[in-house]
CSV table of C-alpha atoms in Angstrom, one decimal:
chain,number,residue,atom,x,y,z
A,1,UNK,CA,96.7,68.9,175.5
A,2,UNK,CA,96.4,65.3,173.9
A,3,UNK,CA,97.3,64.8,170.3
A,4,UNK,CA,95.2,62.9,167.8
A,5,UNK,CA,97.8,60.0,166.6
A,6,UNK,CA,98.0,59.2,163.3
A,7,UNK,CA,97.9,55.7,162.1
A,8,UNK,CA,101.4,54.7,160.6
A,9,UNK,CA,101.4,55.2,157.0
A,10,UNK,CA,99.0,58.1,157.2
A,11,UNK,CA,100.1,61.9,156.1
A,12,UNK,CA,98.0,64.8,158.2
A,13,UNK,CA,95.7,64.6,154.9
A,14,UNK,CA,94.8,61.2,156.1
A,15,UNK,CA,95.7,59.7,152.9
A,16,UNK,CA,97.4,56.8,152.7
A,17,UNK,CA,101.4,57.2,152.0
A,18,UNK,CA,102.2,56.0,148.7
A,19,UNK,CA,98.4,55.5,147.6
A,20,UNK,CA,98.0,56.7,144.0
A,21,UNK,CA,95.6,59.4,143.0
A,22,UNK,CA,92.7,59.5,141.3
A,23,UNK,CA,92.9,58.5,137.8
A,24,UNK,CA,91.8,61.9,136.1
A,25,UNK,CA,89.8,62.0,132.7
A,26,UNK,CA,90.8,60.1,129.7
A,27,UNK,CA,92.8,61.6,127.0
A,28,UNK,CA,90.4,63.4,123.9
A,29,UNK,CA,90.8,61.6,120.5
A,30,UNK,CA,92.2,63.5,118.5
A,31,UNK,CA,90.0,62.9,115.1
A,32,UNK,CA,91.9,65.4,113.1
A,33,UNK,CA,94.1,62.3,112.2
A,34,UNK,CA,91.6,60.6,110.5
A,35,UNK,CA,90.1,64.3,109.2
A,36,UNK,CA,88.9,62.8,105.7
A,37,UNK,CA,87.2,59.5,106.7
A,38,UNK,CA,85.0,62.2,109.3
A,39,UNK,CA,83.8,64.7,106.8
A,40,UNK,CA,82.9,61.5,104.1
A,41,UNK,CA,80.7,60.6,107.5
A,42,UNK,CA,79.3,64.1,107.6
A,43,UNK,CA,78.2,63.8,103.9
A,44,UNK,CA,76.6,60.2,104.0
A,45,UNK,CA,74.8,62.2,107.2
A,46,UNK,CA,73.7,65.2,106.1
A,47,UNK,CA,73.3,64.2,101.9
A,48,UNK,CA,72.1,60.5,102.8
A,49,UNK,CA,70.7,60.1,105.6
A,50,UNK,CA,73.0,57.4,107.2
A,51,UNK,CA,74.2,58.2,110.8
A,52,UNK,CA,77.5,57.4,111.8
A,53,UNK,CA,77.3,54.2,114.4
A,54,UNK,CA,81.4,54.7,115.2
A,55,UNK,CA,81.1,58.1,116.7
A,56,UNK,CA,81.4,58.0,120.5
A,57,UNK,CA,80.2,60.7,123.0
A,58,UNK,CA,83.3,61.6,125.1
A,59,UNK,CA,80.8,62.0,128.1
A,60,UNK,CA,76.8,61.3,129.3
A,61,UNK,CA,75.3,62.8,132.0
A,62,UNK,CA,71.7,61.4,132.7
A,63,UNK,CA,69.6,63.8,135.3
A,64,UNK,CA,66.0,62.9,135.4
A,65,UNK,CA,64.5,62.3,132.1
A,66,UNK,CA,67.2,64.6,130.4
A,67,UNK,CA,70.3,63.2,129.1
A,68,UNK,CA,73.3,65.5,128.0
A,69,UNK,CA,76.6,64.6,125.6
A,70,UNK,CA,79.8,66.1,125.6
A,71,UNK,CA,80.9,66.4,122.3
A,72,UNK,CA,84.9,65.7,121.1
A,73,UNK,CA,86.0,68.7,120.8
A,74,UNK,CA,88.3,68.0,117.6
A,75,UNK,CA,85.4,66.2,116.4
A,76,UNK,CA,82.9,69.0,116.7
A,77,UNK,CA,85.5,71.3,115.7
A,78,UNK,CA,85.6,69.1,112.3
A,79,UNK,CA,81.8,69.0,111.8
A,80,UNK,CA,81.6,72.8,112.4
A,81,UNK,CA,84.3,73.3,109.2
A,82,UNK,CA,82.3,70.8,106.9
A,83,UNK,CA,79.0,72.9,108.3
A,84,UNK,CA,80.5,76.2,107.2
A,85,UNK,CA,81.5,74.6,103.7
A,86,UNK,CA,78.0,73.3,102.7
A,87,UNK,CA,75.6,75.4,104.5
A,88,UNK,CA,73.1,78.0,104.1
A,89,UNK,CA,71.2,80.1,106.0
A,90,UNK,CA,68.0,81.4,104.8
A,91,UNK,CA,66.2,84.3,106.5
A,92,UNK,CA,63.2,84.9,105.9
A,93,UNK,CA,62.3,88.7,106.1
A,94,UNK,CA,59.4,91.4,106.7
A,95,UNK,CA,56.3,89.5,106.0
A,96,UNK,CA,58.2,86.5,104.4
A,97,UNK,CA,58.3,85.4,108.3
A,98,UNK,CA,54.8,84.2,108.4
A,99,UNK,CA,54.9,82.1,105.4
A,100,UNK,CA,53.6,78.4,106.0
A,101,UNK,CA,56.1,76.0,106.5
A,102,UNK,CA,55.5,73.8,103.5
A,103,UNK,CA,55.8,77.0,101.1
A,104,UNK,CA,59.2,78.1,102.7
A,105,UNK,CA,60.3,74.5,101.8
A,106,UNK,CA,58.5,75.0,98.3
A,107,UNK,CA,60.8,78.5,97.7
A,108,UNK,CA,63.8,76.7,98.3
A,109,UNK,CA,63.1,73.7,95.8
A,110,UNK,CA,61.8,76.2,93.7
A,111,UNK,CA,65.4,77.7,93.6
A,112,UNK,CA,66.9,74.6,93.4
A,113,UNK,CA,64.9,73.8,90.3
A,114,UNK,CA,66.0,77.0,88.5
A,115,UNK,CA,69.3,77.3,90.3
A,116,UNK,CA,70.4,74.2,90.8
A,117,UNK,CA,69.4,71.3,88.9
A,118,UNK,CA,67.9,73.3,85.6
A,119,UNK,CA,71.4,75.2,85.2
A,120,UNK,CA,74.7,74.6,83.4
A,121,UNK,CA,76.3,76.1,86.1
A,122,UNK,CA,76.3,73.0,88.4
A,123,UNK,CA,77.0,69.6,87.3
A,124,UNK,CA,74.6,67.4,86.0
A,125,UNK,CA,74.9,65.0,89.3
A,126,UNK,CA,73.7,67.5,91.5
A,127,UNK,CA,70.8,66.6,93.8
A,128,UNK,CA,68.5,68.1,96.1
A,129,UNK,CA,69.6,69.7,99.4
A,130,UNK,CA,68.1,69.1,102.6
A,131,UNK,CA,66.2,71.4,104.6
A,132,UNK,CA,66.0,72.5,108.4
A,133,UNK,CA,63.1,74.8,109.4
A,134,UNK,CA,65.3,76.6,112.4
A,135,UNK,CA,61.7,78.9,113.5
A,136,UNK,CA,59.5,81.4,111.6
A,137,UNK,CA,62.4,83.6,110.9
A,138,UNK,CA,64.9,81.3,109.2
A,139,UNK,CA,65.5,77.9,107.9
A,140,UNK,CA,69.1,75.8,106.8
A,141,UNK,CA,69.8,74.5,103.8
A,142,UNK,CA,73.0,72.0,103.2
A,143,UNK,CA,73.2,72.0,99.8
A,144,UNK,CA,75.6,68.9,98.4
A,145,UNK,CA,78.3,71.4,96.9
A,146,UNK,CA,80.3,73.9,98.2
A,147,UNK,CA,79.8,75.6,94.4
A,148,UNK,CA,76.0,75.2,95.4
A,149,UNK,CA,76.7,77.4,98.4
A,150,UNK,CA,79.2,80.2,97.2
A,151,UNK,CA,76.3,80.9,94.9
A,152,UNK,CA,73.8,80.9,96.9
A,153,UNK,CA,75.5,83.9,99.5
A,154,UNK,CA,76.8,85.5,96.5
A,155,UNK,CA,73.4,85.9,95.0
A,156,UNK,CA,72.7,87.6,98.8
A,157,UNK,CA,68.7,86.8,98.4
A,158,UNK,CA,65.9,86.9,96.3
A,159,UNK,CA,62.7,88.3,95.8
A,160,UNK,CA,59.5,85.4,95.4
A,161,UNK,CA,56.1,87.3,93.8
A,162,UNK,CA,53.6,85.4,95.4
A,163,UNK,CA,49.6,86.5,94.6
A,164,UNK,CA,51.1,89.9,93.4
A,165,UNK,CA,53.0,90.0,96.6
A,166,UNK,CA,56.7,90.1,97.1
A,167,UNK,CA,58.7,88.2,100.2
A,168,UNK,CA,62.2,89.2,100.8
A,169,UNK,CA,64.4,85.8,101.5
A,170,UNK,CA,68.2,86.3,102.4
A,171,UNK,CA,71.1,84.1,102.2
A,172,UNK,CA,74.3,83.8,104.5
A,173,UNK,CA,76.5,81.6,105.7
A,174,UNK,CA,76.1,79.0,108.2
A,175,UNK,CA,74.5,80.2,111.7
A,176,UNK,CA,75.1,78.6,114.6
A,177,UNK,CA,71.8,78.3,117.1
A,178,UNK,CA,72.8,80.9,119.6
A,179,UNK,CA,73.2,82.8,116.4
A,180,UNK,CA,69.7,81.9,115.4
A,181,UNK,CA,68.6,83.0,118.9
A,182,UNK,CA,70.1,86.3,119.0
A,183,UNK,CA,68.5,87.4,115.3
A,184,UNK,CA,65.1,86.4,116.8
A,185,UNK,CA,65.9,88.8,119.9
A,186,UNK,CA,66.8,91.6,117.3
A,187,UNK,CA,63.5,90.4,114.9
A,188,UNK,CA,61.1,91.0,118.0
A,189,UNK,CA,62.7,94.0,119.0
A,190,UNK,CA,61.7,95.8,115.8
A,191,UNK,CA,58.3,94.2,116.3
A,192,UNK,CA,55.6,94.7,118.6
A,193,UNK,CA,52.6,92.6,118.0
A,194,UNK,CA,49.2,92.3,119.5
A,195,UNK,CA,47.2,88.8,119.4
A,196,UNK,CA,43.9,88.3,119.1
A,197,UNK,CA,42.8,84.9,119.9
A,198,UNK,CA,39.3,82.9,119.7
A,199,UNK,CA,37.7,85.6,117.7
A,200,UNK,CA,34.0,84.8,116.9
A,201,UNK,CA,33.7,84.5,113.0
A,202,UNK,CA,30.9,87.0,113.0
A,203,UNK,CA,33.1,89.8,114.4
A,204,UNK,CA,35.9,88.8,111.7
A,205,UNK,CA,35.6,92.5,110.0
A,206,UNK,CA,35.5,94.6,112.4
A,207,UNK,CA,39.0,93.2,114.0
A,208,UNK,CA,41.4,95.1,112.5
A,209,UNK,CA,39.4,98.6,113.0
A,210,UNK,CA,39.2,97.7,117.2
A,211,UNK,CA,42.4,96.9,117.0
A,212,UNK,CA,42.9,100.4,115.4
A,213,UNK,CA,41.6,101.9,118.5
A,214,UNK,CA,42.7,100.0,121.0
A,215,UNK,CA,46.7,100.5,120.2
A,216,UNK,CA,46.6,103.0,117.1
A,217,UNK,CA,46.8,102.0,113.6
A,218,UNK,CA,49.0,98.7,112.7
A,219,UNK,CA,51.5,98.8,110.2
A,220,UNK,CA,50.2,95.2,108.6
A,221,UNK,CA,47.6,92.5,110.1
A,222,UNK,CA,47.5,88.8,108.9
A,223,UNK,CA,45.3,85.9,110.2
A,224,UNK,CA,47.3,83.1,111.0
A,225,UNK,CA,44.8,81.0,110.0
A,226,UNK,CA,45.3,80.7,106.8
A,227,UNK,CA,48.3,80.0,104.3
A,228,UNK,CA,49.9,81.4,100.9
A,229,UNK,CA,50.2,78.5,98.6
C-alpha cells in the first residue's frame, strides 16, 4: 500500500514543526486598579450626563445591521456595585401600571420635592435624580446619594391619591433587566386582559356591558385613551 510522504518539517497534523500557535485573546484589564477614577466616571454619567470617551469595548461583533459589545468583565462588575449603591426601582402596582408616562415621572419629582430637596434630612446640595421608564410596570431612579436611596427602600412605597383614587408605588433595590423581564411574566400571569380596538364612539357605553357577556364580569376596565393628570 503506498504511503502519503510528508514534507520535511511537517508533523502528521500537517503543521509546520516549530511554527508558533495562534496568538489567543488578549489579557482583560483589570479596572479594579483604578476602582475610584471608574465610579467618579459612572457619576459624571449617570448625575451629568457626560459619557466616558476612555472606556473601551473588550470585543465588537458586527452581523447585519446589529452590532454587539463585550463588556470588561471587572468593569461591568464595577458599574453593577455603583448601580446597586444609587439605584432605585419603582414598581408601579395594581392600576398604578396604566399611569401615563409623564405622570409616573411627575410622582417621582413629586417625591423628590417633599423627600428630597424640601427635607432636612438630605443636604442642601442635593439635586434631582434621573429617571428610566423600564415598561408599564416599573421605572429606575438613580438618585445622587446613597442616603437618597436607603430611604427610599426603607420607606418600601407610597400611596399617591390621585382624583380620589389611590395608586400603590413600590420601592426596591436595583433590578437588573432579566429581573425586569421576569416581574412582567409574573404581572401578566395574574392578569388576563381582553382588548377592544377601533371601537366606534357611538358604541362607547355599551362596551364594558358586551364585554360582560362575552367573558363574564371584569374586575376593572380603563380606556387607554386617555390620561390621569
Amino acid at each position: 500500500m503506498e504511503q502519503t510522504r510528508m514534507e520535511e518539517g511537517e508533523d502528521a497534523g500537517g503543521n509546520r514543526a516549530g511554527a508558533r500557535p495562534p496568538p489567543g485573546p488578549p489579557e482583560q484589564t483589570d479596572f479594579w486598579e483604578d476602582e475610584d477614577r471608574i465610579r467618579s466616571l459612572m457619576s459624571m454619567c449617570y448625575d451629568d450626563g457626560v459619557y466616558p470617551t476612555d472606556l473601551d469595548h473588550e470585543e465588537m461583533q458586527i452581523q447585519g445591521r446589529e452590532v454587539s459589545f463585550k463588556l470588561n468583565t471587572s468593569l461591568d462588575e464595577i458599574k453593577v456595585k455603583w448601580l446597586k449603591e444609587r439605584m432605585v426601582s419603582v414598581i408601579f402596582k395594581e392600576n398604578a401600571r396604566f399611569l401615563a408616562q409623564k405622570v409616573k415621572d411627575d410622582i417621582i419629582r413629586a417625591l423628590e420635592d417633599r423627600w428630597v430637596l424640601g427635607s432636612e434630612r438630605f443636604t442642601a446640595e442635593a439635586r434631582r435624580g434621573r429617571i428610566k421608564i423600564e415598561g408599564p410596570y416599573a421605572l429606575s431612579y438613580v438618585a445622587k446619594s446613597r442616603e437618597v436611596v436607603a430611604f427610599m427602600i426603607s420607606e418600601g412605597g407610597v400611596d399617591i391619591p390621585l382624583r380620589n383614587v389611590e395608586y400603590k408605588v413600590q420601592f426596591k433595590p436595583w433590578m437588573t433587566k432579566a429581573e425586569f423581564k421576569d416581574l412582567r411574566r409574573q404581572e401578566d400571569k395574574r392578569t388576563f386582559w381582553v382588548l377592544a380596538i377601533q371601537v366606534p364612539l357611538d358604541v362607547y357605553a355599551q362596551i364594558q356591558k358586551a364585554m360582560a357577556r362575552l367573558r363574564g364580569p371584569p374586575s376593572g376596565c380603563r380606556s387607554f385613551e386617555t390620561s390621569v393628570s
